[in-house]
mmCIF file of C-alpha atoms and ligand atoms in Angstrom:
data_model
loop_
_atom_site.group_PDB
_atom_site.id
_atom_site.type_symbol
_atom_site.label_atom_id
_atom_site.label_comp_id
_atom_site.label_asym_id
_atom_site.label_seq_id
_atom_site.Cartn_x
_atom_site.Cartn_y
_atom_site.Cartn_z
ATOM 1 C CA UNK A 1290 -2.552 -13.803 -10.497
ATOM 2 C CA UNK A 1291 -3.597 -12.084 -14.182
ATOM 3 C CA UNK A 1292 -4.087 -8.522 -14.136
ATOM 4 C CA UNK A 1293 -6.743 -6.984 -15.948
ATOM 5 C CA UNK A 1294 -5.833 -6.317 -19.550
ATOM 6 C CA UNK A 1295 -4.693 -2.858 -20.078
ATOM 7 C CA UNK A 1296 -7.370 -0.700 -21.947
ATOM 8 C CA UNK A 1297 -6.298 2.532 -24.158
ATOM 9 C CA UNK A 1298 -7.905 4.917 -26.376
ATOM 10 C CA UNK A 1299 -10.274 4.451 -28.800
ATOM 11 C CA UNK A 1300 -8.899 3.823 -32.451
ATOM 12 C CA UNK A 1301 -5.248 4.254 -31.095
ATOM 13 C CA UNK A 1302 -2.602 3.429 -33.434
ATOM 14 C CA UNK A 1303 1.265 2.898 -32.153
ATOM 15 C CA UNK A 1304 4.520 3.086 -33.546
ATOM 16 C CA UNK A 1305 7.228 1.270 -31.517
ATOM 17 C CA UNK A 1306 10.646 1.578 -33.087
ATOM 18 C CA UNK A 1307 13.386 -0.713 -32.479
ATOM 19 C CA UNK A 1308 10.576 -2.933 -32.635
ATOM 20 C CA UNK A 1309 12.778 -6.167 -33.882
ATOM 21 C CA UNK A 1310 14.303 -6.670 -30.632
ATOM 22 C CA UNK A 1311 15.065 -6.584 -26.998
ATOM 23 C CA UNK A 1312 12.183 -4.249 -24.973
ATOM 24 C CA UNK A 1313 10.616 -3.079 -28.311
ATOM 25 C CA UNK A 1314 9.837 -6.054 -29.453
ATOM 26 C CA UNK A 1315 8.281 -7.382 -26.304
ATOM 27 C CA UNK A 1316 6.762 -4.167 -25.963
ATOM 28 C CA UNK A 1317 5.231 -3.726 -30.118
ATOM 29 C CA UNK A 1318 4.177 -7.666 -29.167
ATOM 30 C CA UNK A 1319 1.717 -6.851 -25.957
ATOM 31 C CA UNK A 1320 0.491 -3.746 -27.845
ATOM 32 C CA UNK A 1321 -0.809 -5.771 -30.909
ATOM 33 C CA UNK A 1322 -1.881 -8.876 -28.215
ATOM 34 C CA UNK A 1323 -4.294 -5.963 -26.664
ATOM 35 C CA UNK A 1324 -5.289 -5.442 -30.280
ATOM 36 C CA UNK A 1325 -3.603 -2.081 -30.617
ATOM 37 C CA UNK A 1326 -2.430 -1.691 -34.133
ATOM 38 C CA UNK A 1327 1.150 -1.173 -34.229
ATOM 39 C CA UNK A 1328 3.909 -0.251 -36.593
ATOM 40 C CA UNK A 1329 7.173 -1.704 -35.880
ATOM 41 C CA UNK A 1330 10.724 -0.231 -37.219
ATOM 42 C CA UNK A 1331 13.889 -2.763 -37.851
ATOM 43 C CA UNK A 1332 17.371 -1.544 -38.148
ATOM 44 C CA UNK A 1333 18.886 -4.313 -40.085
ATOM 45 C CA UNK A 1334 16.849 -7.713 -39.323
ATOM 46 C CA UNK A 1335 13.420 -8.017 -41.818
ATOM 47 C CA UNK A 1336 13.148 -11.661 -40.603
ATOM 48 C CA UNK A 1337 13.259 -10.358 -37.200
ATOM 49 C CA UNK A 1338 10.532 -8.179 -37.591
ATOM 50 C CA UNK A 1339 8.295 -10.254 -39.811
ATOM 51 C CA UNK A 1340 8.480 -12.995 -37.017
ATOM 52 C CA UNK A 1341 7.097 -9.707 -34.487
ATOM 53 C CA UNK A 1342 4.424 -9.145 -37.028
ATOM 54 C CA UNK A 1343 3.802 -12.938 -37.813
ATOM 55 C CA UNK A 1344 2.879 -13.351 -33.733
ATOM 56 C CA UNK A 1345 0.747 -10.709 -33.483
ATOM 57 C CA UNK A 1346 -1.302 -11.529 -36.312
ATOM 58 C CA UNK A 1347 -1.551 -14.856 -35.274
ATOM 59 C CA UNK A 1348 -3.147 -13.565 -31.979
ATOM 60 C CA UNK A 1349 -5.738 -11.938 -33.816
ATOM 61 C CA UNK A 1350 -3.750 -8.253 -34.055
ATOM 62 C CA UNK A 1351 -2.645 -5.813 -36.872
ATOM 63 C CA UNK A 1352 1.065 -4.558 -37.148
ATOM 64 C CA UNK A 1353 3.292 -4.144 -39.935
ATOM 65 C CA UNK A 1354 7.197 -3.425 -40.332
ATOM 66 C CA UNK A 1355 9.318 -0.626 -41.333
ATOM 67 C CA UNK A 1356 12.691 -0.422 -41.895
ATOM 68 C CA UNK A 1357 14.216 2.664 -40.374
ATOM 69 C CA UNK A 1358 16.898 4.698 -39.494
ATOM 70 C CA UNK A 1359 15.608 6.858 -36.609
ATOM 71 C CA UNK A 1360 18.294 9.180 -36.600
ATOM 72 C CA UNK A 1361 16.988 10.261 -40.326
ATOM 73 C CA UNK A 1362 14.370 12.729 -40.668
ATOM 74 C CA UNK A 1363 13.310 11.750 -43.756
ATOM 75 C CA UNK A 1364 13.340 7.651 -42.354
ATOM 76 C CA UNK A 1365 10.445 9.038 -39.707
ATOM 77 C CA UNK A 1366 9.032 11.333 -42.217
ATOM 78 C CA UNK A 1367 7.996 8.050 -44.305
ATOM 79 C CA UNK A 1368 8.032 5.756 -40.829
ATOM 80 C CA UNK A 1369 4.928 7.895 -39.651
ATOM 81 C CA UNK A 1370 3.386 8.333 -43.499
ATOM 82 C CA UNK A 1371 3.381 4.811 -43.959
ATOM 83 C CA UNK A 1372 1.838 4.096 -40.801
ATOM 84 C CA UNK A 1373 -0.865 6.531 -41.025
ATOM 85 C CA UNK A 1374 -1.658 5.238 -44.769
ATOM 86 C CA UNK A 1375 -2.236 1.687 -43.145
ATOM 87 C CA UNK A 1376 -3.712 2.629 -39.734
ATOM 88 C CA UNK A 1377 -4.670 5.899 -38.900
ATOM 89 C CA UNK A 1378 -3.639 8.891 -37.090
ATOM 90 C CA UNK A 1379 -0.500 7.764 -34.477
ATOM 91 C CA UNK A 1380 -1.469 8.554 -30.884
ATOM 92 C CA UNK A 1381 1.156 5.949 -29.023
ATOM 93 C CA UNK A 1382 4.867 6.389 -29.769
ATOM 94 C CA UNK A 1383 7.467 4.494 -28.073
ATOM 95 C CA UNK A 1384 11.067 4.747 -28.494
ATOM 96 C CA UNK A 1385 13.437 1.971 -27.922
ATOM 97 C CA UNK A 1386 15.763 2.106 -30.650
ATOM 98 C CA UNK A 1387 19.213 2.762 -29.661
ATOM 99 C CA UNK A 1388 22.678 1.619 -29.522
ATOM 100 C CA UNK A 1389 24.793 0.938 -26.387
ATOM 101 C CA UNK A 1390 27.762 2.002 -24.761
ATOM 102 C CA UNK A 1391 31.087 0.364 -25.868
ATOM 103 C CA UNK A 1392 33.778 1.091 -23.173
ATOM 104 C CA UNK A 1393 35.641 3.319 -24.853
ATOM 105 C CA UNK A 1394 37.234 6.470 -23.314
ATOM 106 C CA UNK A 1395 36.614 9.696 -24.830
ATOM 107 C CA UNK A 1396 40.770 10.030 -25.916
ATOM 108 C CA UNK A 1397 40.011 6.789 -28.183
ATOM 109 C CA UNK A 1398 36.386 7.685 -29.177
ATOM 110 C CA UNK A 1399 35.650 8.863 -32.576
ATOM 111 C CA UNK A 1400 33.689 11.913 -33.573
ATOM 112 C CA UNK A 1401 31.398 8.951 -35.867
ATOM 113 C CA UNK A 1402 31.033 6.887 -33.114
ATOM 114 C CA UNK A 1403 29.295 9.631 -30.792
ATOM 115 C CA UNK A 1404 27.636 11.426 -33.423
ATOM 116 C CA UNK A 1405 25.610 7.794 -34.160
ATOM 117 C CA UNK A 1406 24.962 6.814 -30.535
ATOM 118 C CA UNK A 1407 23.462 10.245 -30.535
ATOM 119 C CA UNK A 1408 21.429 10.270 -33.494
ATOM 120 C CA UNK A 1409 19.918 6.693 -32.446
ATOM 121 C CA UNK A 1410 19.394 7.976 -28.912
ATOM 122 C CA UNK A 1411 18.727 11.488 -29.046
ATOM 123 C CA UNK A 1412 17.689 12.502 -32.466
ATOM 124 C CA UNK A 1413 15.614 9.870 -33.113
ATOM 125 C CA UNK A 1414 13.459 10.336 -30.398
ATOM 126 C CA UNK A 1415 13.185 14.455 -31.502
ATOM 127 C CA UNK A 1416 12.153 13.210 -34.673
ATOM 128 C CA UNK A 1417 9.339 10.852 -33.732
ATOM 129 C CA UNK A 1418 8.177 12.894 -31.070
ATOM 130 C CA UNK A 1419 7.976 15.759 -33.422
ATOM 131 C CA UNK A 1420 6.619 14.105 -36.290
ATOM 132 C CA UNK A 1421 3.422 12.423 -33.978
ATOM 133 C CA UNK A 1422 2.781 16.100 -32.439
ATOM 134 C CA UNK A 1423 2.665 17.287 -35.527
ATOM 135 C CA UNK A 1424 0.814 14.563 -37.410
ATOM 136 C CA UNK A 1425 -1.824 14.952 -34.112
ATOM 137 C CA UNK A 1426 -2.327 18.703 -34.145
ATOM 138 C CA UNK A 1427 -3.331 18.166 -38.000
ATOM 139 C CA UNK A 1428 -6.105 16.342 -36.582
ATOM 140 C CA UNK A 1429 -9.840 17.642 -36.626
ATOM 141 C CA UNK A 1430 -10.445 16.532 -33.296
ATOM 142 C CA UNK A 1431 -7.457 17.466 -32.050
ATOM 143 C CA UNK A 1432 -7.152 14.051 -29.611
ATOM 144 C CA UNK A 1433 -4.210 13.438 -27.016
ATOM 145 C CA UNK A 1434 -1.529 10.759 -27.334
ATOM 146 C CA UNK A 1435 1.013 9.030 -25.531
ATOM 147 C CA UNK A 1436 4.749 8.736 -25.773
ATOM 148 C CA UNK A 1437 7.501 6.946 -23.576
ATOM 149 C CA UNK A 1438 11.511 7.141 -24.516
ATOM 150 C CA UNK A 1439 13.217 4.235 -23.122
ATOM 151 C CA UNK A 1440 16.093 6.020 -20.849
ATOM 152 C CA UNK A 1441 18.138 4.207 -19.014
ATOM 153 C CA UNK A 1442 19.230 4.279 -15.438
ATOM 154 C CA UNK A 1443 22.643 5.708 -16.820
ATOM 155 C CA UNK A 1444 20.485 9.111 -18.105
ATOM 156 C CA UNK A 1445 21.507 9.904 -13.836
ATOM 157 C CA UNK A 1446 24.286 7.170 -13.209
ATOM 158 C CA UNK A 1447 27.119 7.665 -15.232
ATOM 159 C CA UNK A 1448 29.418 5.096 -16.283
ATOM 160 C CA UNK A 1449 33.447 5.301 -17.348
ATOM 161 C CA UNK A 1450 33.787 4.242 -21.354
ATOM 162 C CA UNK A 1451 29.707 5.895 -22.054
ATOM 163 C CA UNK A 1452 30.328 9.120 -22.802
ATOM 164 C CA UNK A 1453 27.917 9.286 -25.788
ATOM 165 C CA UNK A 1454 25.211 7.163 -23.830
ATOM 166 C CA UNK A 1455 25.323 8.596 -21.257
ATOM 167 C CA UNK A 1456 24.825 12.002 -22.351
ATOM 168 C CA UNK A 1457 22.019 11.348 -25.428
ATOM 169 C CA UNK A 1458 20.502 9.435 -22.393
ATOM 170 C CA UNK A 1459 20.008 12.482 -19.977
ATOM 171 C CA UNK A 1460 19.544 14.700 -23.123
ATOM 172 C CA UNK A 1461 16.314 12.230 -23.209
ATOM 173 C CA UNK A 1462 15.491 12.811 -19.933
ATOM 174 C CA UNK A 1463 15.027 16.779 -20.802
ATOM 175 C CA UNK A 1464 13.495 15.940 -23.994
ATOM 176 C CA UNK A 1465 10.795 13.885 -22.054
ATOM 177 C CA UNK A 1466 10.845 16.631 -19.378
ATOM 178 C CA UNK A 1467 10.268 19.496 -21.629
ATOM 179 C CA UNK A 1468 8.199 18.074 -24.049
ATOM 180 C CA UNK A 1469 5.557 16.995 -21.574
ATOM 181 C CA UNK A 1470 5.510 20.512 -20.299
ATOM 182 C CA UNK A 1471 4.584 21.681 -23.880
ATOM 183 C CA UNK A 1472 2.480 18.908 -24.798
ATOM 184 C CA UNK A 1473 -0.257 18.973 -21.486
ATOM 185 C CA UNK A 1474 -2.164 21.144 -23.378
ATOM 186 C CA UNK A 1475 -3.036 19.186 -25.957
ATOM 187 C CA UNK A 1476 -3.148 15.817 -23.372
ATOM 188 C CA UNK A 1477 0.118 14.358 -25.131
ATOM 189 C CA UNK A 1478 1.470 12.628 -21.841
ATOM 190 C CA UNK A 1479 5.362 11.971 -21.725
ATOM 191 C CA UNK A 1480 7.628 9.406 -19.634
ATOM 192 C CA UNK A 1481 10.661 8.023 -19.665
ATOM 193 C CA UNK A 1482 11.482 4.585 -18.467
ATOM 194 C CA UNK A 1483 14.506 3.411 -17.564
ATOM 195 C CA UNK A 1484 15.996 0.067 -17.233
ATOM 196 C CA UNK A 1485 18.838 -1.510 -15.335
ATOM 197 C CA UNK A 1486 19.965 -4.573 -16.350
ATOM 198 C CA UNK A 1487 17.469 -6.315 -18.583
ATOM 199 C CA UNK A 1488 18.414 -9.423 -20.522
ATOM 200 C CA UNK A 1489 18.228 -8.840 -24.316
ATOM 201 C CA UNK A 1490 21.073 -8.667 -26.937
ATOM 202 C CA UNK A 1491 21.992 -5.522 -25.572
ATOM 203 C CA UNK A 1492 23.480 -7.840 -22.787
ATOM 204 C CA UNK A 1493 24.155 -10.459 -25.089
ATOM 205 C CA UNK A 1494 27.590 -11.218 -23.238
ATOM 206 C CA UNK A 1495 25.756 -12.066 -20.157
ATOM 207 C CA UNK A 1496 23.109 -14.117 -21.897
ATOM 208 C CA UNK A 1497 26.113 -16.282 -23.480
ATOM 209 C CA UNK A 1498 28.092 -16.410 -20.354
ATOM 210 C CA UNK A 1499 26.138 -17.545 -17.070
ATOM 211 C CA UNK A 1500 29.243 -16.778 -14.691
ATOM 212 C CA UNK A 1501 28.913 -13.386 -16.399
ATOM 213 C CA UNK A 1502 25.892 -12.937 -15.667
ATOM 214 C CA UNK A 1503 25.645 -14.253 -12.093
ATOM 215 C CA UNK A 1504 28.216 -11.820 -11.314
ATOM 216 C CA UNK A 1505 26.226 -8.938 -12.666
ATOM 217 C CA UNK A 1506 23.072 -10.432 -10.715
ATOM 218 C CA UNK A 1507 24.525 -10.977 -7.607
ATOM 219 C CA UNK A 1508 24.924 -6.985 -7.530
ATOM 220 C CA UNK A 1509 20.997 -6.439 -8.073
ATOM 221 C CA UNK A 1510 19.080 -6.094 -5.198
ATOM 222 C CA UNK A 1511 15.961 -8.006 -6.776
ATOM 223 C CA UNK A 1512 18.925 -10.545 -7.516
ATOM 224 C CA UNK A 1513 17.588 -11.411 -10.765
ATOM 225 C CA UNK A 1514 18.414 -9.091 -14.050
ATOM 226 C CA UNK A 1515 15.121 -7.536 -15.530
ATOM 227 C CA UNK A 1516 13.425 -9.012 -19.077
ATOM 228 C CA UNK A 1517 11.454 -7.316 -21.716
ATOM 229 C CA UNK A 1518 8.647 -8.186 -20.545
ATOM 230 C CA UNK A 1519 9.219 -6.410 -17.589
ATOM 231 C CA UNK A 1520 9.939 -3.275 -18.887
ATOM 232 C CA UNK A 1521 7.045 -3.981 -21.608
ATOM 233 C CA UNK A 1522 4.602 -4.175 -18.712
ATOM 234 C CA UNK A 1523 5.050 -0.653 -17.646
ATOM 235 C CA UNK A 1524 5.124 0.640 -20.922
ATOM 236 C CA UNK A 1525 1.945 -0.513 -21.485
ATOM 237 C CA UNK A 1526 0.386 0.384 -18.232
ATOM 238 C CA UNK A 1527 2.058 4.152 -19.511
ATOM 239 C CA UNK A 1528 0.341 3.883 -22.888
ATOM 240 C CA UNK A 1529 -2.692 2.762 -20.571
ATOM 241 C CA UNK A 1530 -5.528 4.712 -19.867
ATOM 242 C CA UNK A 1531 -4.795 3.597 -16.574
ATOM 243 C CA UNK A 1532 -2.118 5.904 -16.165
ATOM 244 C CA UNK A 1533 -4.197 9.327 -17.183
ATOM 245 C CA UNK A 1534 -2.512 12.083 -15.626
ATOM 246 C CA UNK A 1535 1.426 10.742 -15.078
ATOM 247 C CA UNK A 1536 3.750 12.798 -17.491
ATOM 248 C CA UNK A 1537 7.021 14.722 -17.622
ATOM 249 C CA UNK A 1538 8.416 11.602 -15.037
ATOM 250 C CA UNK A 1539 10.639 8.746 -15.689
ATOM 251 C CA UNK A 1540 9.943 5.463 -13.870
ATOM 252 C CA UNK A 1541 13.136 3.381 -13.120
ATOM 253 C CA UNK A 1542 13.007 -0.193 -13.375
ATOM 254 C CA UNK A 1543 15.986 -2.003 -11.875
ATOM 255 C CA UNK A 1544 15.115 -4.170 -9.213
ATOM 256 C CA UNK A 1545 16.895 -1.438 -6.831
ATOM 257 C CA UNK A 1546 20.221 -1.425 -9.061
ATOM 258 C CA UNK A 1547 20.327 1.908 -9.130
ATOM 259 C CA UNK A 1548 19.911 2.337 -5.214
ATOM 260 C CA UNK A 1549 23.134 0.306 -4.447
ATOM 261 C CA UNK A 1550 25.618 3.810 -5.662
ATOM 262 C CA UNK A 1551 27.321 4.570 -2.912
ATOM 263 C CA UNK A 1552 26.874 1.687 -0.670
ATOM 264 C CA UNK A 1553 30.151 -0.478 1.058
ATOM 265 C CA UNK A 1554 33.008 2.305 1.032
HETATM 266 N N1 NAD B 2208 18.957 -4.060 -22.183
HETATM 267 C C1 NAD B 2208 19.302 -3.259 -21.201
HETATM 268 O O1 NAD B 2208 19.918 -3.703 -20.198
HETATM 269 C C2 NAD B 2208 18.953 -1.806 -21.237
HETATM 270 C C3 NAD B 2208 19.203 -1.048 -20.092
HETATM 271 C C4 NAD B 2208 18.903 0.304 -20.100
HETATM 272 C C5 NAD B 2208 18.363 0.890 -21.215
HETATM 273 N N2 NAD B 2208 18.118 0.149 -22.320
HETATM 274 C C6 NAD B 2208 17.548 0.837 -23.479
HETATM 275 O O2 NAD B 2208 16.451 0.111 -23.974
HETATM 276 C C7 NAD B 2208 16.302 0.381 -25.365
HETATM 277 C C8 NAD B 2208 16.105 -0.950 -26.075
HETATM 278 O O3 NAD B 2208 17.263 -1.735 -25.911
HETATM 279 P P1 NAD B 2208 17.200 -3.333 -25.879
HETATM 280 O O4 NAD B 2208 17.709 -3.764 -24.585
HETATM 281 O O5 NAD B 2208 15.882 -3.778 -26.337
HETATM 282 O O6 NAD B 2208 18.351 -3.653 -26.932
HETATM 283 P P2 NAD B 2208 18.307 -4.325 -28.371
HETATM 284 O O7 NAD B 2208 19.693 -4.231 -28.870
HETATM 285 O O8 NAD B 2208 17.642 -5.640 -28.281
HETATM 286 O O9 NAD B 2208 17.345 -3.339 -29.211
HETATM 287 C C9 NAD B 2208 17.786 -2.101 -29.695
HETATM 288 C C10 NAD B 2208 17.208 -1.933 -31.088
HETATM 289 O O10 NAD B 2208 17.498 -0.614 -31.585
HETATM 290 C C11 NAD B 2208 17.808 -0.744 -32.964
HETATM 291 N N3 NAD B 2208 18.549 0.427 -33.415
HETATM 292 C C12 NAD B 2208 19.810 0.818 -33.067
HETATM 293 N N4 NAD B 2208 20.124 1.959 -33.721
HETATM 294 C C13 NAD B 2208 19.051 2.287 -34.479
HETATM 295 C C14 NAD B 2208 18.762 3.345 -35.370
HETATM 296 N N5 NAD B 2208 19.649 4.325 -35.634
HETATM 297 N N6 NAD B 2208 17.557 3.360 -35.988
HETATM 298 C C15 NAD B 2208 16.649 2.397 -35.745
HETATM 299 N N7 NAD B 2208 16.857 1.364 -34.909
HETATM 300 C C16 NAD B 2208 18.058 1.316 -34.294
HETATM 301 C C17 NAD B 2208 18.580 -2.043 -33.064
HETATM 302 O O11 NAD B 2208 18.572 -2.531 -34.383
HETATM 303 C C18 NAD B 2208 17.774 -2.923 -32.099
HETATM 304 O O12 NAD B 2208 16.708 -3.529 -32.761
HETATM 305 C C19 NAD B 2208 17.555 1.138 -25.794
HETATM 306 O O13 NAD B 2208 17.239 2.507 -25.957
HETATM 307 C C20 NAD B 2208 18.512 0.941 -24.629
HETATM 308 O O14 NAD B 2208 19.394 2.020 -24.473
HETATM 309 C C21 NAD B 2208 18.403 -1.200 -22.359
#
């Protein structure tokens, strides 16, 4: 069965960073396929995110890449210039960049490696969101916008050897919180979403090992791990004028993963 295609608001214009890869690229790829213009940011992969910008053009879309450091205010400063210059006014913001948790305890973790989980995962989501409220309130008409931070289910769950993603992850879930509190005024709606186990790079041991990953599975409920274009489905519906009216809430999607805490013993 096809749902109908999601419909948003007029002359809308969307930045989706992390955009090479994983859930942002799935998610920058549906936005341009409902002919949402969208600006994309890489990390370190250009030939990634040409290829992102190569299939939505090819499906009759407009997009264009950027290569940025989200954790830099002057990276989003230009990010959001640039866009603006080629599109318009930014109304949809989406923020999946972000690095993952390694494993490492906090006696062995260094002050660098926590400082640039949380700049990826925290700041850089301060800095976007900032940057589109305030590129939105220099608007005439003063229109509304959307935004959804990619959480995870660790922003509640925490894990051993994450201490710096789990804590820029519920510092996100505040941010989202917060910010949609402030924003309702001006009809800037804010959610979180946040994944279980979804199979991009960021799992890219249990892509290359099937035992791996059919260990990991067999503890899902759904019994299958989620993809992109799972999670890229609800951000869209989020970005959707569909969902006018949800904001300052986080919807989990983890085929029940995060239900199982707490089961057996
Ligand atoms: N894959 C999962 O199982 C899973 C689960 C829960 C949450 N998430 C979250 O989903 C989001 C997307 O992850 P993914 O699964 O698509 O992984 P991914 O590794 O495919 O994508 C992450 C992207 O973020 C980029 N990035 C990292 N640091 C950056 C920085 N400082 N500036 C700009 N870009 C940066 C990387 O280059 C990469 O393109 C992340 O925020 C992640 O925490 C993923």
């Amino acid at each position: 069965m096809h749902s109908p295609p999601a419909s948003f608001a007029p002359a809308s214009v969307a930045i989706v960073t992390g955009g090479e890869s994983g859930i942002g690229r799935a998610t920058a790829i549906s936005l341009g396929k409902a002919r949402v213009p969208v600006v994309l940011t890489y990390f370190q992969d250009v030939d990634a995110a040409q290829d992102v910008v190569a299939r939505i053009e090819s499906a009759g879309g407009r997009a264009a890449a950027i290569q940025a450091d989200v954790g830099r205010e002057d990276a989003v400063e230009r990010l959001f210039a640039c866009a603006e210059d080629r599109f318009g006014p930014v109304d949809l913001l989406v923020n999946s960049a972000g690095r993952n948790m390694t494993g490492v305890m906090i006696a062995d973790m260094p002050l660098d490696q926590f400082d640039g989980l949380i700049r990826a995962d925290l700041y850089g989501p301060f800095l976007t969101c900032r940057r589109l409220v305030r590129g939105l309130s220099a608007q005439p008409d003063r229109r509304g916008g959307r935004i959804v931070n990619i959480s995870s289910i660790h922003e509640q769950a925490p894990r051993a050897g994450g201490v710096d993603y789990d804590a820029a992850k519920g510092g996100l879930a505040q941010l989202t919180r917060t910010l949609a509190l402030e924003l309702a005024p001006q009809r800037i709606a804010v959610n979180g979403v946040a994944p279980g186990m979804i199979l991009t790079p960021m799992n890219q041991s249990a892509l290359d090992h099937p035992e791996e990953r059919h260990r990991k599975e067999a503890a899902i409920p759904w019994g299958r791990a989620g993809t992109a274009e799972d999670v890229a489905n609800l951000v869209l519906f989020l970005l959707s004028l569909a969902a006018d009216y949800i904001t300052g809430t986080t919807v989990t999607i983890d085929g029940a993963l995060s239900l199982t805490i707490a089961q057996g013993a």
